[in-house]
Amino acid sequence: MMTPDYASPEQILGDPVTLVSDVYSLGAVMYELLTGARPHRIEHRTPLALERAICLDPVTPPSVAAAADGALARRLKGDLDNIVLCAMQKEPARRYASVELLAEDLQRFLEHRPVDARPDSAGYRIGKFIRRNRVSVALGAVAALAVLAGAFVAGRQALIAHQRFQDVRKLATTFVFDVEDAVRPLPGSTRVRQLIARTGVEYLNSLSRSSAHDWDLKRELASADRKSTRLN
């Protein structure tokens, strides 16, 4: 009437057999194909031993059954574990409702799409999307990195330009106000002072044109210009 290693719990108990009993048997066959081991430990072929092994004892996940082969266990862990265990649920109502639904879930696994046997989550769906679209995701990642790198370079260049702007500004104001004051007591320094002031004003004026809203710089330029005018 049945092969105990592939029989569903309802067959063992004498309950009505439906299409989901075939789903269970297919899950048991798939378990053996994937792991090389049968899903149940049936030590004795007595009715009591069969009932305990098939109806009561939990099914070991395929990845655990294949733990001796690390590479195989990693391949089975996750979706295939869930597909097989869903097909082999003790309660018929918790299995795939038909063989077609089991086949569809296997096809989704092969296509790296989310399977119905696994609880849904955003991270799980994102992971499946990446596996299905590796080339597009890789190209998108490269493009994103290029944009980020360009933004970093642009920001770095802007920072360097700003620093140079401030260095030139400081140098110009130092010449106009500090160096000019330092050489003022020297005999015959008028022409040097004029040159210092005029050069400083030229630099400050150039900086002011490229920074129209820097009012502190405009005030520095006005003070330097008045000083240059007095010297001339």
GROMACS .gro file of C-alpha atoms in nm:
model
  232
    1MET     CA    1   0.000   0.000   0.000
    2MET     CA    2   0.296   0.237   0.059
    3THR     CA    3   0.672   0.265   0.093
    4PRO     CA    4   0.728   0.377   0.456
    5ASP     CA    5   1.038   0.590   0.383
    6TYR     CA    6   0.831   0.813   0.151
    7ALA     CA    7   0.488   0.782   0.310
    8SER     CA    8   0.306   1.083   0.451
    9PRO     CA    9   0.187   1.096   0.814
   10GLU     CA   10  -0.178   1.062   0.707
   11GLN     CA   11  -0.094   0.740   0.524
   12ILE     CA   12   0.070   0.600   0.837
   13LEU     CA   13  -0.229   0.704   1.051
   14GLY     CA   14  -0.487   0.574   0.803
   15ASP     CA   15  -0.634   0.920   0.745
   16PRO     CA   16  -0.773   1.029   0.405
   17VAL     CA   17  -0.506   1.056   0.138
   18THR     CA   18  -0.514   1.365  -0.088
   19LEU     CA   19  -0.294   1.536  -0.342
   20VAL     CA   20  -0.085   1.693  -0.066
   21SER     CA   21   0.017   1.341   0.033
   22ASP     CA   22   0.194   1.325  -0.301
   23VAL     CA   23   0.357   1.659  -0.218
   24TYR     CA   24   0.494   1.502   0.100
   25SER     CA   25   0.627   1.199  -0.088
   26LEU     CA   26   0.792   1.422  -0.349
   27GLY     CA   27   0.954   1.619  -0.066
   28ALA     CA   28   1.091   1.295   0.078
   29VAL     CA   29   1.232   1.194  -0.261
   30MET     CA   30   1.382   1.539  -0.308
   31TYR     CA   31   1.537   1.517   0.040
   32GLU     CA   32   1.717   1.196  -0.054
   33LEU     CA   33   1.827   1.332  -0.391
   34LEU     CA   34   1.977   1.641  -0.230
   35THR     CA   35   2.141   1.485   0.074
   36GLY     CA   36   2.199   1.119  -0.013
   37ALA     CA   37   2.009   1.027   0.305
   38ARG     CA   38   1.647   0.943   0.373
   39PRO     CA   39   1.445   1.191   0.578
   40HIS     CA   40   1.331   0.950   0.850
   41ARG     CA   41   1.520   0.724   1.089
   42ILE     CA   42   1.310   0.411   1.077
   43GLU     CA   43   1.486   0.156   1.294
   44HIS     CA   44   1.205  -0.097   1.312
   45ARG     CA   45   0.919  -0.160   1.072
   46THR     CA   46   0.658  -0.183   1.345
   47PRO     CA   47   0.346   0.037   1.335
   48LEU     CA   48   0.454   0.218   1.651
   49ALA     CA   49   0.808   0.284   1.523
   50LEU     CA   50   0.674   0.409   1.187
   51GLU     CA   51   0.426   0.640   1.357
   52ARG     CA   52   0.692   0.786   1.585
   53ALA     CA   53   0.949   0.837   1.305
   54ILE     CA   54   0.711   0.981   1.045
   55CYS     CA   55   0.434   1.148   1.246
   56LEU     CA   56   0.618   1.274   1.554
   57ASP     CA   57   0.994   1.310   1.501
   58PRO     CA   58   1.085   1.641   1.330
   59VAL     CA   59   1.251   1.622   0.991
   60THR     CA   60   1.617   1.723   1.007
   61PRO     CA   61   1.684   2.013   0.766
   62PRO     CA   62   1.866   1.892   0.453
   63SER     CA   63   2.161   2.124   0.518
   64VAL     CA   64   2.207   1.966   0.861
   65ALA     CA   65   2.182   1.616   0.718
   66ALA     CA   66   2.456   1.709   0.468
   67ALA     CA   67   2.676   1.882   0.726
   68ALA     CA   68   2.967   1.648   0.655
   69ASP     CA   69   2.996   1.810   0.312
   70GLY     CA   70   3.043   2.178   0.391
   71ALA     CA   71   2.999   2.303   0.034
   72LEU     CA   72   2.677   2.103  -0.014
   73ALA     CA   73   2.541   2.212   0.324
   74ARG     CA   74   2.593   2.578   0.231
   75ARG     CA   75   2.407   2.529  -0.097
   76LEU     CA   76   2.115   2.359   0.075
   77LYS     CA   77   2.087   2.602   0.364
   78GLY     CA   78   1.813   2.858   0.325
   79ASP     CA   79   1.572   2.824   0.035
   80LEU     CA   80   1.616   2.453  -0.037
   81ASP     CA   81   1.584   2.371   0.333
   82ASN     CA   82   1.260   2.568   0.345
   83ILE     CA   83   1.119   2.419   0.024
   84VAL     CA   84   1.181   2.061   0.135
   85LEU     CA   85   1.056   2.119   0.489
   86CYS     CA   86   0.744   2.296   0.359
   87ALA     CA   87   0.666   1.996   0.137
   88MET     CA   88   0.719   1.763   0.435
   89GLN     CA   89   0.513   1.939   0.699
   90LYS     CA   90   0.337   1.696   0.935
   91GLU     CA   91   0.004   1.878   0.894
   92PRO     CA   92  -0.130   1.851   0.537
   93ALA     CA   93  -0.272   2.204   0.547
   94ARG     CA   94   0.077   2.350   0.600
   95ARG     CA   95   0.230   2.189   0.290
   96TYR     CA   96   0.223   2.316  -0.068
   97ALA     CA   97  -0.138   2.288  -0.180
   98SER     CA   98  -0.039   2.114  -0.503
   99VAL     CA   99   0.256   1.962  -0.688
  100GLU     CA  100   0.242   2.260  -0.925
  101LEU     CA  101   0.303   2.505  -0.640
  102LEU     CA  102   0.602   2.299  -0.525
  103ALA     CA  103   0.738   2.298  -0.881
  104GLU     CA  104   0.685   2.674  -0.912
  105ASP     CA  105   0.879   2.737  -0.591
  106LEU     CA  106   1.166   2.521  -0.717
  107GLN     CA  107   1.164   2.721  -1.041
  108ARG     CA  108   1.176   3.045  -0.843
  109PHE     CA  109   1.477   2.912  -0.654
  110LEU     CA  110   1.655   2.826  -0.980
  111GLU     CA  111   1.585   3.177  -1.111
  112HIS     CA  112   1.710   3.339  -0.789
  113ARG     CA  113   1.366   3.478  -0.711
  114PRO     CA  114   1.200   3.485  -0.367
  115VAL     CA  115   1.038   3.151  -0.281
  116ASP     CA  116   0.704   3.114  -0.106
  117ALA     CA  117   0.844   2.867   0.146
  118ARG     CA  118   1.061   3.132   0.308
  119PRO     CA  119   0.930   3.416   0.526
  120ASP     CA  120   0.945   3.738   0.328
  121SER     CA  121   1.171   4.028   0.427
  122ALA     CA  122   1.316   4.334   0.256
  123GLY     CA  123   1.672   4.204   0.292
  124TYR     CA  124   1.578   3.867   0.145
  125ARG     CA  125   1.407   4.022  -0.159
  126ILE     CA  126   1.697   4.263  -0.215
  127GLY     CA  127   1.942   3.974  -0.202
  128LYS     CA  128   1.739   3.783  -0.461
  129PHE     CA  129   1.712   4.091  -0.684
  130ILE     CA  130   2.090   4.131  -0.676
  131ARG     CA  131   2.147   3.768  -0.768
  132ARG     CA  132   1.902   3.793  -1.061
  133ASN     CA  133   2.050   4.118  -1.189
  134ARG     CA  134   2.419   4.083  -1.110
  135VAL     CA  135   2.541   4.265  -1.422
  136SER     CA  136   2.299   4.556  -1.387
  137VAL     CA  137   2.366   4.588  -1.017
  138ALA     CA  138   2.741   4.574  -1.075
  139LEU     CA  139   2.720   4.844  -1.343
  140GLY     CA  140   2.500   5.054  -1.117
  141ALA     CA  141   2.747   5.014  -0.833
  142VAL     CA  142   3.033   5.119  -1.061
  143ALA     CA  143   2.835   5.423  -1.176
  144ALA     CA  144   2.750   5.514  -0.818
  145LEU     CA  145   3.114   5.481  -0.716
  146ALA     CA  146   3.215   5.699  -1.010
  147VAL     CA  147   2.966   5.967  -0.905
  148LEU     CA  148   3.087   5.949  -0.546
  149ALA     CA  149   3.450   5.962  -0.657
  150GLY     CA  150   3.374   6.261  -0.879
  151ALA     CA  151   3.195   6.436  -0.595
  152PHE     CA  152   3.488   6.363  -0.363
  153VAL     CA  153   3.740   6.497  -0.615
  154ALA     CA  154   3.527   6.805  -0.682
  155GLY     CA  155   3.487   6.868  -0.310
  156ARG     CA  156   3.858   6.818  -0.256
  157GLN     CA  157   3.944   7.060  -0.537
  158ALA     CA  158   3.697   7.314  -0.400
  159LEU     CA  159   3.858   7.283  -0.057
  160ILE     CA  160   4.204   7.329  -0.204
  161ALA     CA  161   4.086   7.629  -0.408
  162HIS     CA  162   3.929   7.786  -0.100
  163GLN     CA  163   4.248   7.733   0.098
  164ARG     CA  164   4.456   7.894  -0.176
  165PHE     CA  165   4.209   8.184  -0.191
  166GLN     CA  166   4.251   8.242   0.183
  167ASP     CA  167   4.631   8.210   0.159
  168VAL     CA  168   4.651   8.476  -0.115
  169ARG     CA  169   4.411   8.700   0.076
  170LYS     CA  170   4.617   8.672   0.394
  171LEU     CA  171   4.938   8.738   0.205
  172ALA     CA  172   4.795   9.046   0.033
  173THR     CA  173   4.655   9.199   0.352
  174THR     CA  174   4.980   9.124   0.538
  175PHE     CA  175   5.178   9.311   0.273
  176VAL     CA  176   4.946   9.609   0.265
  177PHE     CA  177   4.905   9.658   0.640
  178ASP     CA  178   5.197   9.486   0.815
  179VAL     CA  179   5.492   9.490   0.575
  180GLU     CA  180   5.418   9.845   0.465
  181ASP     CA  181   5.407   9.957   0.829
  182ALA     CA  182   5.734   9.774   0.898
  183VAL     CA  183   5.928   9.949   0.619
  184ARG     CA  184   5.775  10.294   0.681
  185PRO     CA  185   6.054  10.412   0.920
  186LEU     CA  186   6.327  10.326   0.666
  187PRO     CA  187   6.474  10.626   0.479
  188GLY     CA  188   6.378  10.638   0.112
  189SER     CA  189   6.114  10.366   0.148
  190THR     CA  190   5.828  10.560  -0.009
  191ARG     CA  191   5.848  10.393  -0.351
  192VAL     CA  192   5.876  10.048  -0.190
  193ARG     CA  193   5.573  10.122   0.027
  194GLN     CA  194   5.380  10.239  -0.279
  195LEU     CA  195   5.469   9.919  -0.466
  196ILE     CA  196   5.370   9.704  -0.169
  197ALA     CA  197   5.034   9.879  -0.127
  198ARG     CA  198   4.958   9.881  -0.501
  199THR     CA  199   5.041   9.512  -0.542
  200GLY     CA  200   4.832   9.418  -0.238
  201VAL     CA  201   4.536   9.614  -0.369
  202GLU     CA  202   4.561   9.442  -0.708
  203TYR     CA  203   4.549   9.099  -0.546
  204LEU     CA  204   4.262   9.191  -0.314
  205ASN     CA  205   4.070   9.342  -0.602
  206SER     CA  206   4.114   9.024  -0.808
  207LEU     CA  207   3.995   8.812  -0.516
  208SER     CA  208   3.697   9.040  -0.460
  209ARG     CA  209   3.579   8.997  -0.820
  210SER     CA  210   3.569   8.618  -0.773
  211SER     CA  211   3.389   8.642  -0.438
  212ALA     CA  212   3.116   8.897  -0.486
  213HIS     CA  213   2.938   8.835  -0.153
  214ASP     CA  214   3.241   8.835   0.078
  215TRP     CA  215   3.181   9.167   0.255
  216ASP     CA  216   3.476   9.126   0.490
  217LEU     CA  217   3.704   9.104   0.187
  218LYS     CA  218   3.543   9.415   0.037
  219ARG     CA  219   3.611   9.609   0.356
  220GLU     CA  220   3.975   9.492   0.352
  221LEU     CA  221   4.000   9.603  -0.012
  222ALA     CA  222   3.853   9.946   0.069
  223SER     CA  223   4.099   9.997   0.356
  224ALA     CA  224   4.392   9.886   0.138
  225ASP     CA  225   4.279  10.113  -0.144
  226ARG     CA  226   4.260  10.416   0.087
  227LYS     CA  227   4.608  10.340   0.215
  228SER     CA  228   4.747  10.306  -0.137
  229THR     CA  229   4.580  10.635  -0.237
  230ARG     CA  230   4.740  10.819   0.054
  231LEU     CA  231   5.085  10.687  -0.039
  232ASN     CA  232   5.045  10.805  -0.394
   0.00000   0.00000   0.00000
